[in-house]
XYZ file of C-alpha atoms in Angstrom:
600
model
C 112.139 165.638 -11.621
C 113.599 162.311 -12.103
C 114.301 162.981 -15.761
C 115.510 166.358 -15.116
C 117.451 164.939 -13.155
C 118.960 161.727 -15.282
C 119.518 164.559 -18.517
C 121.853 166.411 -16.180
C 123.586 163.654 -15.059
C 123.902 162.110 -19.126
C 125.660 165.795 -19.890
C 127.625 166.010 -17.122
C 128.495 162.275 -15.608
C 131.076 163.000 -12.988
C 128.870 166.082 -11.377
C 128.879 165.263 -7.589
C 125.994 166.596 -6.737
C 123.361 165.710 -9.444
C 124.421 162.337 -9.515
C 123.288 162.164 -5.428
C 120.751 163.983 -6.289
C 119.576 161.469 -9.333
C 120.317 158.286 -6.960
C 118.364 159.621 -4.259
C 115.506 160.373 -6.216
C 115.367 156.871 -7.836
C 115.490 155.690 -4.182
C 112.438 157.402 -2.680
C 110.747 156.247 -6.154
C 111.549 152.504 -5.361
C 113.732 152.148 -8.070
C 116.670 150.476 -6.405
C 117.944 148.978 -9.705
C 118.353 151.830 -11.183
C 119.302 153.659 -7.643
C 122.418 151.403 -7.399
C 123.376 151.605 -10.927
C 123.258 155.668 -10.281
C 125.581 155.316 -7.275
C 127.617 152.710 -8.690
C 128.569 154.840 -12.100
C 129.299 157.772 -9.252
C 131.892 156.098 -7.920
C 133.604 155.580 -10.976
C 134.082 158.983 -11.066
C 135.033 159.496 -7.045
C 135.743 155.976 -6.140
C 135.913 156.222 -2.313
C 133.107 159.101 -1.858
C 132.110 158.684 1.952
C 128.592 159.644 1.219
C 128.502 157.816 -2.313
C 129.449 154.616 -0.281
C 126.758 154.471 2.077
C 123.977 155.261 -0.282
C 125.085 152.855 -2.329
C 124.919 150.137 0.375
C 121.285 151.354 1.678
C 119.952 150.781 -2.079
C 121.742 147.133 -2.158
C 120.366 146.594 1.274
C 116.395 147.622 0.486
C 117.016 145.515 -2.813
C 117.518 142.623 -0.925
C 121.659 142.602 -1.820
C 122.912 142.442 1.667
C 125.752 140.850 0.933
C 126.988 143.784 -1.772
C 125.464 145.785 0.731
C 127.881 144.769 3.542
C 130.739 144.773 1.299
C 130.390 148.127 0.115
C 129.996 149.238 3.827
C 132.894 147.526 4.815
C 134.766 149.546 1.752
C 133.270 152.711 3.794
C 134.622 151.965 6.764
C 138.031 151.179 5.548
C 138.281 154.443 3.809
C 136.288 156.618 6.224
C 136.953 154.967 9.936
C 135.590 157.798 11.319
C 131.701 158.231 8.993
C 129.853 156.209 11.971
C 126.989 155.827 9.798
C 128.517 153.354 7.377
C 129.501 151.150 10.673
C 125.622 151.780 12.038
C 124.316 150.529 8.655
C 126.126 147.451 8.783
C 125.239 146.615 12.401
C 121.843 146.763 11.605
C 122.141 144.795 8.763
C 123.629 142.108 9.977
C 121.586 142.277 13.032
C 118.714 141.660 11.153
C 120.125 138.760 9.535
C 120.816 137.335 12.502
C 124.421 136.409 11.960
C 125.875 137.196 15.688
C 129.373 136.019 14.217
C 129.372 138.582 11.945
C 127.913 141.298 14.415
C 130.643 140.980 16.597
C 133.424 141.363 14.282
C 131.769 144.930 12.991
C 131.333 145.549 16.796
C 134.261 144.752 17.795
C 135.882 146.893 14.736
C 133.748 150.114 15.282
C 134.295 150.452 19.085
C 137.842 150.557 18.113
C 136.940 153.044 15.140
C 134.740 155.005 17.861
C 135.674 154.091 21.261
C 133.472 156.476 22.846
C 130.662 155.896 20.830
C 127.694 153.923 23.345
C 125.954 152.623 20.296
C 128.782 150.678 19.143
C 129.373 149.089 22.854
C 125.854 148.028 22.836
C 126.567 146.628 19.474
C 129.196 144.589 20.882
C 127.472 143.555 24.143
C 124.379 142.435 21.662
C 126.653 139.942 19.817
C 128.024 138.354 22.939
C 125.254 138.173 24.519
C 123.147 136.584 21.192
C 126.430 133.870 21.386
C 125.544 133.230 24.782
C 128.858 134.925 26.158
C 127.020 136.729 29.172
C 130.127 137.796 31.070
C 131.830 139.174 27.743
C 128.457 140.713 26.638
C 128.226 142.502 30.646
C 132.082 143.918 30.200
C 131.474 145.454 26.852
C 128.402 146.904 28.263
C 130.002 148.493 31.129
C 131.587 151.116 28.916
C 128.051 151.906 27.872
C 127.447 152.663 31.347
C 130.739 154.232 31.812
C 130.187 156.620 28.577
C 126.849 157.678 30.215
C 126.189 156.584 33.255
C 123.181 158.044 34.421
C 120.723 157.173 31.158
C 117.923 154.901 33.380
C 117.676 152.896 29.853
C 121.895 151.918 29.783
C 120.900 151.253 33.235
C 117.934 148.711 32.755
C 119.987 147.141 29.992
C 123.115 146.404 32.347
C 120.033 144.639 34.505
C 118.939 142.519 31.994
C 122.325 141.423 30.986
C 122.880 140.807 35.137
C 119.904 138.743 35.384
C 120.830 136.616 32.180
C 123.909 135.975 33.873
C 122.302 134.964 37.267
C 123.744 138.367 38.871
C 120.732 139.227 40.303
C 122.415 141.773 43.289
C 124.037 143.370 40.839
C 120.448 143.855 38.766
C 119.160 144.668 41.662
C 121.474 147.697 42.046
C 121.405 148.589 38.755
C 117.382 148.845 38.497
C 117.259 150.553 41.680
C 119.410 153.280 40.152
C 117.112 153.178 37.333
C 114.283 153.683 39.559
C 115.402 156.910 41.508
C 116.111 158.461 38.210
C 112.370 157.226 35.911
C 110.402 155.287 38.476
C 107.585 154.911 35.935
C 109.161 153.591 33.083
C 107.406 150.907 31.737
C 110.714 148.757 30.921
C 111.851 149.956 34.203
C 108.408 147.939 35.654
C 108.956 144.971 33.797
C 112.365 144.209 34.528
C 111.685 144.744 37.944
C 108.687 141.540 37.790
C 111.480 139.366 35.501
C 114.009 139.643 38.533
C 111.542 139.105 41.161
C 109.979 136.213 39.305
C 113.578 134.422 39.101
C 114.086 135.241 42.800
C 110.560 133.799 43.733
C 108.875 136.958 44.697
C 105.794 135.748 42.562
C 103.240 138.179 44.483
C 105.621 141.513 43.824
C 106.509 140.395 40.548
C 102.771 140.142 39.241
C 102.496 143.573 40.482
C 104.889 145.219 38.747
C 103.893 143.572 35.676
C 100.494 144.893 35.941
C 101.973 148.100 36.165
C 104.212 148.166 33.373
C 101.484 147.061 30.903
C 99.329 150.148 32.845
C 102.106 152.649 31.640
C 102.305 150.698 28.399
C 99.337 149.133 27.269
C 100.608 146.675 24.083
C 103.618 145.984 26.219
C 104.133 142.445 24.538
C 107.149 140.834 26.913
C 104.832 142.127 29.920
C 101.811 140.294 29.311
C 104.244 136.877 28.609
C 105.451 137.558 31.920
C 102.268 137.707 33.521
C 100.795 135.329 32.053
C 103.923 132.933 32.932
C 103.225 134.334 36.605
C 99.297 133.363 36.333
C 100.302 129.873 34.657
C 97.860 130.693 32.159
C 95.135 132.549 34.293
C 94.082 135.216 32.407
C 90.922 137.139 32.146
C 89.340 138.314 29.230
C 90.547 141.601 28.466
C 93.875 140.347 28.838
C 93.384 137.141 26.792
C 91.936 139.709 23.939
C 95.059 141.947 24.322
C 97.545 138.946 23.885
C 95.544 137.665 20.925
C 96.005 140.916 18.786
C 99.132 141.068 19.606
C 99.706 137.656 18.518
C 97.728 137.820 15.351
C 99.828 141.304 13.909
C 102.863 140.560 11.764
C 104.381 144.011 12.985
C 105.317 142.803 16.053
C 108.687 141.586 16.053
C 108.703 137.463 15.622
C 110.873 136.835 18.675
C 107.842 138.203 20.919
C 105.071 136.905 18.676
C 106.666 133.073 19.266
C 105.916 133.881 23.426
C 102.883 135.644 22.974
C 101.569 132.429 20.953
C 102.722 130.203 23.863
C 101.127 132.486 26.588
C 98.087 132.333 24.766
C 98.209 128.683 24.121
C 98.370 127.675 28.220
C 95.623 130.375 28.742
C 93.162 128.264 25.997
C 94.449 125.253 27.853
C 93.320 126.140 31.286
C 90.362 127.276 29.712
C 89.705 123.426 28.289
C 89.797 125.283 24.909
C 92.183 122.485 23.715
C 92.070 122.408 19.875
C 92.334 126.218 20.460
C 95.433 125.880 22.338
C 97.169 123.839 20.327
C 96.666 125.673 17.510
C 98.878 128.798 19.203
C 101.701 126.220 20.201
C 101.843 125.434 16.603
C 101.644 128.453 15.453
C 104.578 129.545 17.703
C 106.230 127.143 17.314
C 106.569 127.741 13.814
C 107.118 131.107 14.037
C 110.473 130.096 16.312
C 111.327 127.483 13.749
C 111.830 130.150 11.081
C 113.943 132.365 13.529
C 116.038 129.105 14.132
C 116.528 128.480 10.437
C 117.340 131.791 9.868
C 120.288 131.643 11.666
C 121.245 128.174 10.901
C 120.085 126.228 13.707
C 118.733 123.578 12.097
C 117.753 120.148 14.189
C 120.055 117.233 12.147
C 119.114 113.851 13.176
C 122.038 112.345 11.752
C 124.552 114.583 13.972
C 122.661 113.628 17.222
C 122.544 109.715 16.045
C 126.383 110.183 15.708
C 126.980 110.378 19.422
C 125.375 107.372 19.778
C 128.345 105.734 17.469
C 131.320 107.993 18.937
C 130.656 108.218 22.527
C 131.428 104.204 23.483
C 134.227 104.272 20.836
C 135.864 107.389 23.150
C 135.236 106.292 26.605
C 135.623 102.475 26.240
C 138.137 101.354 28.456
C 139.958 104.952 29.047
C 141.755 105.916 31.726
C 143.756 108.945 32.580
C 146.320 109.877 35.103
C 145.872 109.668 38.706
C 146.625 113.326 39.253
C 144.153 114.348 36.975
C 140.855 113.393 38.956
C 141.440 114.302 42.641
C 138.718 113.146 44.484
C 139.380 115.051 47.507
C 137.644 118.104 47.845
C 138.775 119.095 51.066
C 141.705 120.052 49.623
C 140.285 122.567 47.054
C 138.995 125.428 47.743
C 135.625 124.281 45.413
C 132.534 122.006 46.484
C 131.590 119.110 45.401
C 129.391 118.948 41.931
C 125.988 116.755 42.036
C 124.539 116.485 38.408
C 121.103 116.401 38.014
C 120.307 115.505 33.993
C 118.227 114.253 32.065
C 115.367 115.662 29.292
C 114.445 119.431 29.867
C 110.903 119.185 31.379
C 111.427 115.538 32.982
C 112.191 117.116 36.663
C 115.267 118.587 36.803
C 114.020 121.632 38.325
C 112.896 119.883 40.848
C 115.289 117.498 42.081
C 117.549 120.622 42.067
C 114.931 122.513 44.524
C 114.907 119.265 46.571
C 118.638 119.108 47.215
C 118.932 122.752 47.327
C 116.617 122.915 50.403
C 119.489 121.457 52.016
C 121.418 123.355 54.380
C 125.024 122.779 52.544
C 123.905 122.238 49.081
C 124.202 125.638 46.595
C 121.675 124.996 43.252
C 123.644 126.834 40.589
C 121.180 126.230 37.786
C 122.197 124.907 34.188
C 125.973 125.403 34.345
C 127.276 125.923 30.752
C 130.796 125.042 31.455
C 130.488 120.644 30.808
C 128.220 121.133 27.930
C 131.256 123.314 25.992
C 133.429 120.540 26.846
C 131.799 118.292 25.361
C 131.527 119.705 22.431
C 134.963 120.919 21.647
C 135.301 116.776 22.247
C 132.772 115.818 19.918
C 134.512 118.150 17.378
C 137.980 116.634 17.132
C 135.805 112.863 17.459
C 133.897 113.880 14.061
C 136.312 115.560 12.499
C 139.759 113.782 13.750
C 138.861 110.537 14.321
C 137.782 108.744 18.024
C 141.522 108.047 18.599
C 142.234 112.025 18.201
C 139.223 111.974 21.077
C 140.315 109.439 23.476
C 143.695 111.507 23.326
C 142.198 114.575 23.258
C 140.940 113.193 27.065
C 144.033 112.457 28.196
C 145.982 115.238 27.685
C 143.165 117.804 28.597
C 141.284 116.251 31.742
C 143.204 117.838 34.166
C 142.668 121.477 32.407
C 139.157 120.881 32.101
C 138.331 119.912 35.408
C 140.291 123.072 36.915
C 138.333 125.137 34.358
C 134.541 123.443 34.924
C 135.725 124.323 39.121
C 136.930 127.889 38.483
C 133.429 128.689 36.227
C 131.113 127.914 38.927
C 129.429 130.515 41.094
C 130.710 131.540 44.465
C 128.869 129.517 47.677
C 131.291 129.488 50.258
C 128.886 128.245 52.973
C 128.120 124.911 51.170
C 130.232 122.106 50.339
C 128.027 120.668 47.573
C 127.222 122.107 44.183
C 124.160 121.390 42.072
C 124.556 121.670 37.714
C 121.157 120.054 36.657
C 121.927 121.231 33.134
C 120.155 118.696 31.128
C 122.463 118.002 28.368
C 125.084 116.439 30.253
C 123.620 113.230 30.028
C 125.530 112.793 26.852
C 128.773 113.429 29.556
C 128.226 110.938 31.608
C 131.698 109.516 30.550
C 133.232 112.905 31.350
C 131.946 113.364 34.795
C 132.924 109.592 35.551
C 136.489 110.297 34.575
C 136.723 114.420 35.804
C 135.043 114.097 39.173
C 134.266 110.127 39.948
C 132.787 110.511 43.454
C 130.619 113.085 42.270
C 126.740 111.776 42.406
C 124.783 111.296 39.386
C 121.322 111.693 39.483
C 119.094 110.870 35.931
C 115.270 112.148 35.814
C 112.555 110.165 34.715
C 109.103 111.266 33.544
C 106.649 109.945 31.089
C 107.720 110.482 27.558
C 104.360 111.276 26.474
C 104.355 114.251 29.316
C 108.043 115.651 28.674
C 107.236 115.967 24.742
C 104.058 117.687 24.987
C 105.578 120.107 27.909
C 108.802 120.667 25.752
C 106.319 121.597 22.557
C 104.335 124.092 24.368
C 107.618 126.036 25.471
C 109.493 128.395 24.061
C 112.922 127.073 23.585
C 116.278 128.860 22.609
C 117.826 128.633 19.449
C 120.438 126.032 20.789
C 117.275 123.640 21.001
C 116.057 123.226 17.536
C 114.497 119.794 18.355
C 111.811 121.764 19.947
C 110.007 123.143 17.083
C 108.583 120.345 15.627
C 106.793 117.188 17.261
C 108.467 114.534 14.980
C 111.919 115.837 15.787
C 111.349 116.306 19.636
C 110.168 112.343 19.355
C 113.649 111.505 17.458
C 115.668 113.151 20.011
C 113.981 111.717 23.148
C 114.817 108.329 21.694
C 118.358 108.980 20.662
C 118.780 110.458 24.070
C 117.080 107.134 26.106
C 119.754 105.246 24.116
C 122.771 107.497 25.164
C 121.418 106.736 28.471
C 120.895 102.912 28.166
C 124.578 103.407 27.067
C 125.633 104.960 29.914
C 123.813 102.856 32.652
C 125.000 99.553 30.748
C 128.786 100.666 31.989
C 128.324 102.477 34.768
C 125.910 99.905 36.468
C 124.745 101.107 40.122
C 126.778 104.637 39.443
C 123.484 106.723 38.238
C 120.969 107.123 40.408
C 117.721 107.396 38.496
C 114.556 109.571 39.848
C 110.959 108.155 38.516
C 108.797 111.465 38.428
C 105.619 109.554 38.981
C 107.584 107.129 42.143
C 108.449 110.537 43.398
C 104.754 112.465 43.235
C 103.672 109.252 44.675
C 105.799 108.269 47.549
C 107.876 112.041 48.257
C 109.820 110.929 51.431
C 110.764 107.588 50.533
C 112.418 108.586 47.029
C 113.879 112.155 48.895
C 115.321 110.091 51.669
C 117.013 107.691 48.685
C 117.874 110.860 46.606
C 119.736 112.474 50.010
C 121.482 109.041 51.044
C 123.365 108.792 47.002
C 124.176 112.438 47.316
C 125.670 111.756 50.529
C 124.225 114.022 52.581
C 122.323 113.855 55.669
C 118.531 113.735 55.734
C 116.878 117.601 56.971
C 113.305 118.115 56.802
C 113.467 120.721 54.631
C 114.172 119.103 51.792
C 110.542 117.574 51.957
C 109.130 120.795 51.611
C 111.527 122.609 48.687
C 108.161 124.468 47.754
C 108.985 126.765 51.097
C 112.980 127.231 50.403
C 113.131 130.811 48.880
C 115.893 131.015 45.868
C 116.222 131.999 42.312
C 115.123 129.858 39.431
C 116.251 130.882 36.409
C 113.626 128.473 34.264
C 110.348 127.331 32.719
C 110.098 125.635 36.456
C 110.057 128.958 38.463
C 106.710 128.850 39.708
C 106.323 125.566 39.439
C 108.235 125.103 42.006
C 106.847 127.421 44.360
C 104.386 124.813 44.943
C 104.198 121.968 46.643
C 105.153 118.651 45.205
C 101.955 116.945 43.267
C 100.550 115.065 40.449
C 98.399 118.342 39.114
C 101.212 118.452 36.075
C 100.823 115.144 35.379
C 99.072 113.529 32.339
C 98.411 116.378 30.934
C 99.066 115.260 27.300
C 96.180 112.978 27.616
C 94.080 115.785 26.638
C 95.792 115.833 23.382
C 95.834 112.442 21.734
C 95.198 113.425 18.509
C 97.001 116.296 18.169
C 99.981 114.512 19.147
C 100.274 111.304 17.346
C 103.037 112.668 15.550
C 105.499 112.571 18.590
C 104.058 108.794 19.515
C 104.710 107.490 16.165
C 108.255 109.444 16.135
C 108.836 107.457 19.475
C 108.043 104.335 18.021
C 109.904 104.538 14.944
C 112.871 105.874 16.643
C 113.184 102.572 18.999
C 111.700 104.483 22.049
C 110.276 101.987 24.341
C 112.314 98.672 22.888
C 114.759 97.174 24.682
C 117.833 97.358 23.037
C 121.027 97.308 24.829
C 123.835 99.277 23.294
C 127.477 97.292 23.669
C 130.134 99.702 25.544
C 132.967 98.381 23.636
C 136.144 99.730 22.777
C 136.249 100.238 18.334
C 138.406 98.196 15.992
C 141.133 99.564 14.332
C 139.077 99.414 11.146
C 136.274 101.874 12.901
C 138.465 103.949 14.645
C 137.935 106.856 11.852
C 134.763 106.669 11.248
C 133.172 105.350 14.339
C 131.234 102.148 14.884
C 127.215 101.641 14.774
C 125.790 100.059 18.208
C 123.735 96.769 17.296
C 120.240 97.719 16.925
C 120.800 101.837 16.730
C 118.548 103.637 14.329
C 120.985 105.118 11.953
């Protein structure tokens, strides 16, 4: 048929239809080459064929030419705005490339090609979302759910999106439409135990998990959440179930990466340890590659660059007086209390601890600082530290009125908790944006934090996670940013000792209370018993009471991780070097200035 079909096409080149024909058939022989070559001499004949276009750009695509691929699409839409296949194709495409960027300009270009088109709003809600925007990706969605408002999956969707955005009364609403309308839907199940996990309904969110994987046995994301839920207590069957899942390279890589750390802490409670290392590896490298593949790379030498830029910047700056009002009974916001520090080193806690109290909100890892401070590193690497220290000035009014106006509603409680964990390389921005605002730095065993960081499944905007060596360079680049800090700010960070705290609770809660400034109640001795959402690796850890039992636990893997001790050692964890606050020289200003002793 083939050949029938390329004769026709030699005696009669510009012939529409056996030229489609001819392409097509190359296609479904796996002959993209050839395929595209077909196509492509089509088009010289009818150079903006609709039809022409898009097969054209599926053969480029399955040959591994995305990039033709896309640009051929893009030539579809422009002719063709309304053929909302050719803006599908490229969706996918770039979807599967990961490139979010990209995703949302397409998105962004078909809804207004196709405004009534739910596919494309989900398109756009995707890309936000993947970027991290929650409330952008939640408004785009809402025309999903305006389009067709009574589809129980739009529905469950809108309640995923809530619950990434820490809206969980509005999930709640949303899944309980879902429910009236397909009460048995497996998704419908699952999303149900996600929310009531993060609102610390452990009991009623185990159940519903159990029932989703009933009405979907295989049901990957379901058996991560239970296991999560079961902190690795899993029987057999289940343990079998995860494994297969684990081990079969059709299952997409994002689950495969949480279904290799839910099997690792099962092996681990089970004493199985070489076992269970093994899995954290394994997923671990698995989430490495997703990392990579959108460009997330971990770069030592960028993180080691804060450590030259961030005493050049704050050294001696000041702003105006009218920019840091200290007087929050005069705004309508409370008063923030950052808890910082490694991830896995306690924040969680501390933040369950203070919000136990009866005017204290805990508002989770607030994005708001961290975005700060890197539109401020930006202009430092790329500008020079004077374009920073400027920078400062003229903006620390602005971005103290915008980290206010992005924090969650609590009316009923004058103090705020952020315990995102990154802004211990802002230390020098909350001194200058909110200076009577307590700072409160958790300490835990290095040993501990790296091993509990390595058997977690980190997001892409952690790429230090993946690998031991690199999680070892970062803890030490981050224990100098805070030797920094503490050097200059003597007696204004109040550090927490993890193991001073298992050992003697009240006496270090009692301290903790008195530098936040607020007055001791019992309850905070007991944040096991406050009920409120947790939207972390910590949820049901904190459920319990406070103890040792996650303590140590790295001891059982010596071997396995000498890699992150030697990284440690090598990196200047552990020897005391003090790193000189100092304002630059004018020869340094540009290019920043190397503390004594930093590993560069």
């Amino acid at each position: 048929m083939i050949q029938r079909l390329r004769d026709e096409v030699a005696r009669n080149p510009g012939d529409l239809d056996s030229s489609l024909m001819f392409g097509s058939a190359l296609y479904q022989a796996g002959n993209y080459e050839e395929s595209a070559s077909a196509f492509s001499s089509l088009l010289n004949h009818h150079p903006d064929h609709p039809q022409a276009l898009l097969l054209l750009a599926r053969t480029l695509a399955r040959a591994g030419q995305r990039t033709d691929a896309l640009q051929v699409l893009a030539r579809a839409q422009h002719v063709n705005p309304e053929h909302h296949q050719a803006w599908q194709v490229a969706a996918a495409l770039v979807a599967e490339q990961r490139d979010w960027l990209q995703l949302l300009h397409i998105a962004h270009n078909w809804t207004q090609a196709h405004p009534a088109s739910t596919e494309a709003w989900q398109a756009l809600s995707r890309a936000h979302f993947e970027e991290s925007r929650f409330n952008e990706a939640i408004t785009a969605y809402a025309r999903v759910l305006e389009l067709d408002p009574d589809n129980p999956s739009h529905l469950i969707g809108a309640a995923r999106l809530s619950i990434s955005a820490q809206r969980y009364e509005q999930a709640h609403q949303f899944l309980g439409a879902a429910q009236k309308i397909a009460p048995d839907s497996a998704e419908l199940l699952y999303s149900l135990g996600r929310l009531h996990h993060l609102t610390g309904e452990l009991q009623a969110a185990e159940s519903y998990c159990r029932r989703a994987i009933a009405a979907r046995p295989g049901f990957a994301t379901a058996y991560v959440e239970l296991g999560t839920l079961r902190e690795g207590r899993l029987d057999d069957a289940e343990m079998t179930a995860i494994r297969q899942l684990f081990d079969d390279p059709s299952v997409h890589p994002e689950y495969r990466v949480m279904l290799g750390f839910t099997l690792g802490d099962a092996l681990d409670r089970l004493q199985a340890f070489d076992q269970a290392f093994a899995a954290w590896d394994q997923g671990n490298d698995i989430n490495r590659r997703i990392s990579q593949q959108e460009g997330m790379n971990y770069q030592p030498a960028l993180i080691e660059s804060e450590l030259a830029l961030l005493p050049g910047i704050f050294s001696d700056l000041t702003v105006e007086p009218e920019h840091c009002t200290t007087d929050h009974s005069t705004t309508n916001y409370p008063r923030p209390i950052f808890v910082l520090g490694m991830p896995r080193s306690g924040t969680t806690l501390i933040e369950s601890i203070l919000a136990s109290h009866s005017s204290v909100h805990g508002a989770g890892e607030l994005p708001t600082l961290y975005d700060i401070h890197e539109e401020l590193m930006a202009v430092a690497r790329g500008q020079g530290i004077e374009a920073a220290r400027s920078l400062v000035r003229k903006q620390a009014n602005g971005w103290r009125e915008r980290y206010l106006a992005a924090m969650p509603s609590c009316p009923d409680q004058a103090h705020i908790v952020d315990k995102q964990p990154l802004n211990f390389r802002s230390i020098g921005l909350i001194r200058l944006l909110f200076p009577d605002s307590p700072i409160i730095y958790t300490q835990r065993d290095a040993m501990d934090v790296g091993f509990s960081i390595y058997r977690h499944k980190f997001s892409k905007d952690w790429p230090c996670a993946h690998r031991l060596d690199d999680i070892g360079h970062y803890y030490a680049v981050h224990a100098r940013i805070i030797a920094m800090w503490q050097s200059h700010h003597a007696g204004s960070i109040h550090v927490v000792d993890h193991a001073s705290l298992v050992r003697d609770k009240e006496t270090c809660i009692r301290q903790l209370l008195d530098v936040a400034g607020l007055e001791f109640e019992a309850a905070c001795l007991s944040p096991h018993k406050t009920r409120r959402a947790v939207a972390t690796f910590s949820a049901v850890q904190v459920q319990q009471p406070i103890s040792s039992s996650f303590s140590g636990r790295s001891a059982n893997y010596v071997k396995q991780l000498s890699p992150l001790r030697h990284a440690l050692h090598s990196h200047g964890y552990g020897i005391n070097v003090a790193i000189p606050y100092k304002k630059t020289s004018n020869a340094t200003q540009n290019q920043g200035f190397t503390p004594s002793g930093a590993s560069m």
